[in-house]
Amino acid sequence: MLPFSEDWYLTWAPNIHTSMFANVYAFLETYSDGLDRVDLLTRAYGLYAEHFQMQGELLQMDLTRAWTFIRFRDAGILRLAGCTRCRGKFVAHAHEPSHSMVCGICRPPSRAGKTKAAAKAALERSVALAQAA
């Protein structure tokens, strides 16, 4: 996949992270008077990063990817579309129908959470629990 392809934003984990960032950005854009685009970007990215880091999650997006997403959104390539199950708004292609869209949280792919990093984290948790007992 190309480094700055819009398809990157639609893969499972990056979509969840980008959707969180995009919703924060949209909220700030709507309710924060007087913020220019740079302030919107940096504040939304800061809140996105804070949320995932507080949960102990690795960040999927850096500031450059966040900025690129905003460019794709403004160009009409990507948008937020509603999930029909949870009613959350998630990043989708702007010209794809979304009347029956189900997000990656409600319907994760079968391989979700089965990476080497997830296996290592599970092993570390089990070791920590065994040591605590």
Short mmCIF file of N, CA and C in Angstrom, two decimals:
data_model
loop_
_atom_site.label_atom_id
_atom_site.label_comp_id
_atom_site.label_asym_id
_atom_site.label_seq_id
_atom_site.Cartn_x
_atom_site.Cartn_y
_atom_site.Cartn_z
N MET A 1 0.85 -1.17 0.00
CA MET A 1 0.00 0.00 0.00
C MET A 1 0.90 1.24 0.00
N LEU A 2 0.56 2.21 -0.79
CA LEU A 2 1.35 3.43 -0.87
C LEU A 2 1.34 4.15 0.48
N PRO A 3 2.42 4.84 0.82
CA PRO A 3 2.51 5.47 2.14
C PRO A 3 1.37 6.45 2.43
N PHE A 4 0.90 7.15 1.41
CA PHE A 4 -0.15 8.13 1.66
C PHE A 4 -1.38 7.84 0.81
N SER A 5 -1.75 6.59 0.74
CA SER A 5 -2.95 6.17 0.03
C SER A 5 -4.16 6.32 0.94
N GLU A 6 -5.28 6.72 0.36
CA GLU A 6 -6.50 6.83 1.18
C GLU A 6 -6.95 5.46 1.70
N ASP A 7 -6.53 4.39 1.04
CA ASP A 7 -6.91 3.05 1.48
C ASP A 7 -6.31 2.69 2.84
N TRP A 8 -5.19 3.31 3.23
CA TRP A 8 -4.60 3.05 4.54
C TRP A 8 -5.60 3.36 5.64
N TYR A 9 -6.38 4.41 5.46
CA TYR A 9 -7.32 4.86 6.49
C TYR A 9 -8.51 3.92 6.63
N LEU A 10 -8.68 2.99 5.70
CA LEU A 10 -9.83 2.11 5.71
C LEU A 10 -9.52 0.72 6.24
N THR A 11 -8.25 0.42 6.50
CA THR A 11 -7.91 -0.87 7.09
C THR A 11 -8.32 -0.86 8.56
N TRP A 12 -8.44 -2.03 9.17
CA TRP A 12 -9.12 -2.17 10.46
C TRP A 12 -8.62 -1.25 11.56
N ALA A 13 -7.43 -1.44 12.08
CA ALA A 13 -6.95 -0.63 13.21
C ALA A 13 -6.76 0.84 12.83
N PRO A 14 -6.14 1.15 11.69
CA PRO A 14 -6.03 2.56 11.32
C PRO A 14 -7.39 3.25 11.18
N ASN A 15 -8.41 2.52 10.74
CA ASN A 15 -9.74 3.12 10.60
C ASN A 15 -10.30 3.51 11.97
N ILE A 16 -10.12 2.68 12.96
CA ILE A 16 -10.61 3.01 14.30
C ILE A 16 -9.89 4.25 14.83
N HIS A 17 -8.58 4.29 14.67
CA HIS A 17 -7.81 5.44 15.14
C HIS A 17 -8.14 6.70 14.36
N THR A 18 -8.22 6.59 13.04
CA THR A 18 -8.53 7.75 12.21
C THR A 18 -9.94 8.25 12.51
N SER A 19 -10.86 7.34 12.74
CA SER A 19 -12.23 7.74 13.05
C SER A 19 -12.30 8.50 14.36
N MET A 20 -11.53 8.07 15.36
CA MET A 20 -11.48 8.80 16.63
C MET A 20 -10.96 10.21 16.39
N PHE A 21 -9.84 10.31 15.67
CA PHE A 21 -9.27 11.62 15.36
C PHE A 21 -10.27 12.47 14.57
N ALA A 22 -10.90 11.89 13.56
CA ALA A 22 -11.82 12.64 12.70
C ALA A 22 -13.02 13.15 13.47
N ASN A 23 -13.54 12.37 14.40
CA ASN A 23 -14.67 12.82 15.21
C ASN A 23 -14.27 13.94 16.16
N VAL A 24 -13.09 13.85 16.75
CA VAL A 24 -12.60 14.94 17.61
C VAL A 24 -12.40 16.20 16.78
N TYR A 25 -11.80 16.06 15.60
CA TYR A 25 -11.57 17.20 14.72
C TYR A 25 -12.90 17.85 14.33
N ALA A 26 -13.88 17.03 13.95
CA ALA A 26 -15.19 17.56 13.55
C ALA A 26 -15.87 18.29 14.71
N PHE A 27 -15.76 17.74 15.92
CA PHE A 27 -16.34 18.40 17.09
C PHE A 27 -15.69 19.76 17.33
N LEU A 28 -14.36 19.79 17.31
CA LEU A 28 -13.65 21.05 17.53
C LEU A 28 -13.95 22.05 16.42
N GLU A 29 -14.05 21.56 15.21
CA GLU A 29 -14.34 22.43 14.06
C GLU A 29 -15.72 23.08 14.22
N THR A 30 -16.67 22.33 14.75
CA THR A 30 -18.03 22.83 14.92
C THR A 30 -18.16 23.76 16.12
N TYR A 31 -17.54 23.42 17.23
CA TYR A 31 -17.80 24.12 18.49
C TYR A 31 -16.68 25.02 18.98
N SER A 32 -15.58 25.13 18.28
CA SER A 32 -14.48 26.00 18.72
C SER A 32 -14.36 27.18 17.77
N ASP A 33 -14.85 28.31 18.22
CA ASP A 33 -14.75 29.52 17.40
C ASP A 33 -13.34 30.08 17.46
N GLY A 34 -12.87 30.55 16.35
CA GLY A 34 -11.60 31.25 16.32
C GLY A 34 -10.37 30.38 16.18
N LEU A 35 -10.52 29.06 16.08
CA LEU A 35 -9.34 28.21 15.88
C LEU A 35 -9.05 28.11 14.39
N ASP A 36 -7.79 28.34 14.03
CA ASP A 36 -7.44 28.15 12.63
C ASP A 36 -7.16 26.66 12.38
N ARG A 37 -6.90 26.31 11.13
CA ARG A 37 -6.74 24.90 10.76
C ARG A 37 -5.56 24.22 11.46
N VAL A 38 -4.50 24.97 11.69
CA VAL A 38 -3.33 24.39 12.38
C VAL A 38 -3.68 24.08 13.83
N ASP A 39 -4.37 25.01 14.50
CA ASP A 39 -4.80 24.77 15.88
C ASP A 39 -5.76 23.60 15.96
N LEU A 40 -6.71 23.54 15.02
CA LEU A 40 -7.65 22.41 14.99
C LEU A 40 -6.91 21.09 14.86
N LEU A 41 -5.97 21.04 13.94
CA LEU A 41 -5.22 19.81 13.70
C LEU A 41 -4.42 19.40 14.94
N THR A 42 -3.69 20.33 15.51
CA THR A 42 -2.83 19.97 16.64
C THR A 42 -3.64 19.63 17.89
N ARG A 43 -4.71 20.34 18.12
CA ARG A 43 -5.54 20.02 19.31
C ARG A 43 -6.26 18.69 19.14
N ALA A 44 -6.82 18.46 17.96
CA ALA A 44 -7.51 17.19 17.72
C ALA A 44 -6.52 16.03 17.81
N TYR A 45 -5.33 16.19 17.25
CA TYR A 45 -4.33 15.13 17.31
C TYR A 45 -3.89 14.90 18.76
N GLY A 46 -3.72 15.97 19.51
CA GLY A 46 -3.33 15.84 20.91
C GLY A 46 -4.37 15.07 21.72
N LEU A 47 -5.65 15.36 21.50
CA LEU A 47 -6.71 14.64 22.21
C LEU A 47 -6.79 13.18 21.77
N TYR A 48 -6.62 12.94 20.47
CA TYR A 48 -6.58 11.56 19.96
C TYR A 48 -5.45 10.78 20.63
N ALA A 49 -4.25 11.36 20.61
CA ALA A 49 -3.08 10.69 21.17
C ALA A 49 -3.25 10.45 22.67
N GLU A 50 -3.77 11.43 23.37
CA GLU A 50 -3.98 11.30 24.82
C GLU A 50 -4.94 10.15 25.13
N HIS A 51 -6.02 10.05 24.37
CA HIS A 51 -7.01 9.00 24.60
C HIS A 51 -6.39 7.61 24.46
N PHE A 52 -5.72 7.36 23.35
CA PHE A 52 -5.18 6.02 23.12
C PHE A 52 -4.00 5.71 24.03
N GLN A 53 -3.18 6.70 24.34
CA GLN A 53 -2.05 6.46 25.25
C GLN A 53 -2.53 6.17 26.66
N MET A 54 -3.62 6.82 27.10
CA MET A 54 -4.17 6.53 28.43
C MET A 54 -4.69 5.10 28.51
N GLN A 55 -5.09 4.54 27.38
CA GLN A 55 -5.58 3.17 27.33
C GLN A 55 -4.45 2.17 27.11
N GLY A 56 -3.22 2.67 27.01
CA GLY A 56 -2.07 1.79 26.79
C GLY A 56 -1.95 1.29 25.37
N GLU A 57 -2.62 1.95 24.44
CA GLU A 57 -2.59 1.53 23.03
C GLU A 57 -1.48 2.26 22.29
N LEU A 58 -0.89 1.58 21.34
CA LEU A 58 0.07 2.23 20.45
C LEU A 58 -0.69 3.08 19.45
N LEU A 59 -0.14 4.24 19.12
CA LEU A 59 -0.79 5.12 18.15
C LEU A 59 -0.60 4.57 16.74
N GLN A 60 -1.66 4.53 15.99
CA GLN A 60 -1.60 4.10 14.59
C GLN A 60 -1.29 5.27 13.66
N MET A 61 -1.64 6.49 14.09
CA MET A 61 -1.47 7.68 13.25
C MET A 61 -0.41 8.59 13.83
N ASP A 62 0.38 9.18 12.94
CA ASP A 62 1.24 10.27 13.37
C ASP A 62 0.61 11.57 12.86
N LEU A 63 1.22 12.69 13.18
CA LEU A 63 0.64 13.98 12.81
C LEU A 63 0.55 14.14 11.29
N THR A 64 1.50 13.58 10.57
CA THR A 64 1.47 13.67 9.11
C THR A 64 0.27 12.92 8.54
N ARG A 65 -0.01 11.74 9.06
CA ARG A 65 -1.19 10.99 8.59
C ARG A 65 -2.48 11.72 8.96
N ALA A 66 -2.52 12.35 10.12
CA ALA A 66 -3.70 13.12 10.51
C ALA A 66 -3.92 14.27 9.53
N TRP A 67 -2.85 14.98 9.21
CA TRP A 67 -2.94 16.09 8.27
C TRP A 67 -3.37 15.60 6.89
N THR A 68 -2.81 14.46 6.46
CA THR A 68 -3.18 13.90 5.16
C THR A 68 -4.65 13.50 5.15
N PHE A 69 -5.14 12.93 6.26
CA PHE A 69 -6.56 12.59 6.32
C PHE A 69 -7.42 13.84 6.12
N ILE A 70 -7.08 14.94 6.78
CA ILE A 70 -7.85 16.18 6.64
C ILE A 70 -7.83 16.64 5.18
N ARG A 71 -6.70 16.51 4.52
CA ARG A 71 -6.63 16.87 3.11
C ARG A 71 -7.54 15.98 2.27
N PHE A 72 -7.55 14.66 2.54
CA PHE A 72 -8.44 13.75 1.81
C PHE A 72 -9.91 14.09 2.09
N ARG A 73 -10.22 14.41 3.32
CA ARG A 73 -11.60 14.77 3.69
C ARG A 73 -12.02 16.05 2.97
N ASP A 74 -11.17 17.06 3.01
CA ASP A 74 -11.49 18.33 2.36
C ASP A 74 -11.60 18.20 0.85
N ALA A 75 -10.88 17.25 0.27
CA ALA A 75 -10.94 17.02 -1.18
C ALA A 75 -12.13 16.15 -1.59
N GLY A 76 -12.89 15.66 -0.61
CA GLY A 76 -14.06 14.84 -0.92
C GLY A 76 -13.72 13.40 -1.24
N ILE A 77 -12.57 12.93 -0.79
CA ILE A 77 -12.16 11.54 -1.04
C ILE A 77 -12.62 10.64 0.09
N LEU A 78 -12.49 11.11 1.33
CA LEU A 78 -12.92 10.36 2.52
C LEU A 78 -13.94 11.18 3.29
N ARG A 79 -14.75 10.49 4.08
CA ARG A 79 -15.76 11.16 4.91
C ARG A 79 -16.08 10.29 6.10
N LEU A 80 -16.88 10.82 7.01
CA LEU A 80 -17.39 10.02 8.12
C LEU A 80 -18.75 9.46 7.72
N ALA A 81 -18.95 8.18 7.94
CA ALA A 81 -20.22 7.52 7.65
C ALA A 81 -20.67 6.78 8.90
N GLY A 82 -21.98 6.69 9.09
CA GLY A 82 -22.51 6.07 10.30
C GLY A 82 -22.60 4.56 10.22
N CYS A 83 -22.23 3.91 11.33
CA CYS A 83 -22.39 2.46 11.46
C CYS A 83 -23.86 2.17 11.76
N THR A 84 -24.42 1.18 11.10
CA THR A 84 -25.83 0.86 11.31
C THR A 84 -26.08 0.12 12.61
N ARG A 85 -25.04 -0.43 13.24
CA ARG A 85 -25.21 -1.14 14.51
C ARG A 85 -25.02 -0.23 15.72
N CYS A 86 -23.86 0.41 15.80
CA CYS A 86 -23.54 1.20 17.01
C CYS A 86 -23.84 2.69 16.84
N ARG A 87 -24.13 3.11 15.64
CA ARG A 87 -24.43 4.50 15.31
C ARG A 87 -23.22 5.44 15.42
N GLY A 88 -22.02 4.87 15.60
CA GLY A 88 -20.81 5.68 15.59
C GLY A 88 -20.49 6.12 14.17
N LYS A 89 -19.63 7.11 14.05
CA LYS A 89 -19.23 7.59 12.73
C LYS A 89 -17.79 7.16 12.46
N PHE A 90 -17.60 6.52 11.32
CA PHE A 90 -16.30 5.96 10.96
C PHE A 90 -15.89 6.41 9.57
N VAL A 91 -14.60 6.45 9.34
CA VAL A 91 -14.05 6.90 8.06
C VAL A 91 -14.42 5.90 6.96
N ALA A 92 -14.87 6.45 5.83
CA ALA A 92 -15.24 5.63 4.67
C ALA A 92 -14.92 6.42 3.40
N HIS A 93 -14.88 5.72 2.26
CA HIS A 93 -14.75 6.41 0.98
C HIS A 93 -15.97 7.31 0.80
N ALA A 94 -15.75 8.48 0.26
CA ALA A 94 -16.83 9.46 0.13
C ALA A 94 -17.90 9.02 -0.86
N HIS A 95 -17.54 8.23 -1.86
CA HIS A 95 -18.50 7.91 -2.91
C HIS A 95 -19.04 6.49 -2.84
N GLU A 96 -18.79 5.81 -1.74
CA GLU A 96 -19.36 4.47 -1.56
C GLU A 96 -20.66 4.59 -0.78
N PRO A 97 -21.67 3.81 -1.14
CA PRO A 97 -22.91 3.84 -0.36
C PRO A 97 -22.66 3.37 1.07
N SER A 98 -23.31 4.01 2.02
CA SER A 98 -23.07 3.66 3.42
C SER A 98 -24.36 3.31 4.15
N HIS A 99 -25.43 3.04 3.43
CA HIS A 99 -26.71 2.76 4.08
C HIS A 99 -26.70 1.48 4.90
N SER A 100 -25.77 0.57 4.62
CA SER A 100 -25.70 -0.68 5.40
C SER A 100 -24.30 -0.90 5.98
N MET A 101 -23.58 0.19 6.21
CA MET A 101 -22.20 0.07 6.70
C MET A 101 -22.17 -0.43 8.15
N VAL A 102 -21.27 -1.36 8.42
CA VAL A 102 -21.01 -1.84 9.78
C VAL A 102 -19.52 -1.61 10.04
N CYS A 103 -19.22 -0.98 11.15
CA CYS A 103 -17.84 -0.58 11.45
C CYS A 103 -16.96 -1.77 11.85
N GLY A 104 -15.66 -1.52 11.93
CA GLY A 104 -14.70 -2.54 12.31
C GLY A 104 -14.73 -2.91 13.77
N ILE A 105 -15.39 -2.12 14.60
CA ILE A 105 -15.54 -2.48 16.01
C ILE A 105 -16.70 -3.46 16.16
N CYS A 106 -17.81 -3.19 15.47
CA CYS A 106 -18.97 -4.09 15.54
C CYS A 106 -18.71 -5.40 14.80
N ARG A 107 -17.94 -5.34 13.72
CA ARG A 107 -17.63 -6.54 12.94
C ARG A 107 -16.13 -6.57 12.63
N PRO A 108 -15.33 -6.95 13.63
CA PRO A 108 -13.88 -6.99 13.39
C PRO A 108 -13.52 -8.12 12.43
N PRO A 109 -12.43 -7.96 11.70
CA PRO A 109 -12.01 -9.05 10.82
C PRO A 109 -11.57 -10.25 11.65
N SER A 110 -11.59 -11.42 11.06
CA SER A 110 -11.27 -12.64 11.80
C SER A 110 -9.84 -12.64 12.33
N ARG A 111 -8.96 -11.92 11.71
CA ARG A 111 -7.57 -11.90 12.16
C ARG A 111 -7.30 -10.84 13.22
N ALA A 112 -8.29 -10.06 13.60
CA ALA A 112 -8.11 -8.96 14.55
C ALA A 112 -7.59 -9.48 15.89
N GLY A 113 -6.55 -8.84 16.38
CA GLY A 113 -5.98 -9.20 17.67
C GLY A 113 -5.10 -10.43 17.65
N LYS A 114 -4.77 -10.93 16.48
CA LYS A 114 -3.97 -12.15 16.38
C LYS A 114 -2.58 -11.87 15.83
N THR A 115 -2.11 -10.66 16.02
CA THR A 115 -0.78 -10.31 15.55
C THR A 115 0.26 -10.75 16.56
N LYS A 116 1.51 -10.67 16.17
CA LYS A 116 2.60 -11.02 17.09
C LYS A 116 2.60 -10.09 18.29
N ALA A 117 2.30 -8.82 18.07
CA ALA A 117 2.28 -7.85 19.17
C ALA A 117 1.18 -8.20 20.17
N ALA A 118 0.01 -8.61 19.67
CA ALA A 118 -1.09 -8.99 20.56
C ALA A 118 -0.73 -10.24 21.35
N ALA A 119 -0.09 -11.20 20.70
CA ALA A 119 0.31 -12.42 21.40
C ALA A 119 1.35 -12.11 22.47
N LYS A 120 2.29 -11.23 22.16
CA LYS A 120 3.31 -10.85 23.14
C LYS A 120 2.67 -10.13 24.33
N ALA A 121 1.72 -9.23 24.07
CA ALA A 121 1.05 -8.51 25.15
C ALA A 121 0.25 -9.47 26.03
N ALA A 122 -0.42 -10.45 25.42
CA ALA A 122 -1.17 -11.44 26.20
C ALA A 122 -0.23 -12.26 27.07
N LEU A 123 0.91 -12.64 26.53
CA LEU A 123 1.90 -13.39 27.31
C LEU A 123 2.41 -12.55 28.48
N GLU A 124 2.71 -11.29 28.25
CA GLU A 124 3.18 -10.41 29.32
C GLU A 124 2.13 -10.25 30.41
N ARG A 125 0.85 -10.14 30.02
CA ARG A 125 -0.23 -10.02 31.01
C ARG A 125 -0.33 -11.29 31.85
N SER A 126 -0.23 -12.44 31.20
CA SER A 126 -0.35 -13.70 31.95
C SER A 126 0.84 -13.89 32.89
N VAL A 127 2.03 -13.48 32.47
CA VAL A 127 3.21 -13.55 33.35
C VAL A 127 3.03 -12.62 34.54
N ALA A 128 2.54 -11.41 34.28
CA ALA A 128 2.33 -10.45 35.37
C ALA A 128 1.29 -10.96 36.35
N LEU A 129 0.22 -11.57 35.85
CA LEU A 129 -0.81 -12.14 36.74
C LEU A 129 -0.25 -13.29 37.56
N ALA A 130 0.57 -14.12 36.93
CA ALA A 130 1.17 -15.26 37.64
C ALA A 130 2.12 -14.77 38.74
N GLN A 131 2.85 -13.72 38.48
CA GLN A 131 3.78 -13.18 39.47
C GLN A 131 3.03 -12.50 40.62
N ALA A 132 1.88 -11.92 40.32
CA ALA A 132 1.10 -11.24 41.35
C ALA A 132 0.42 -12.25 42.28
N ALA A 133 0.19 -13.45 41.80
CA ALA A 133 -0.52 -14.46 42.60
C ALA A 133 0.36 -15.17 43.59
#
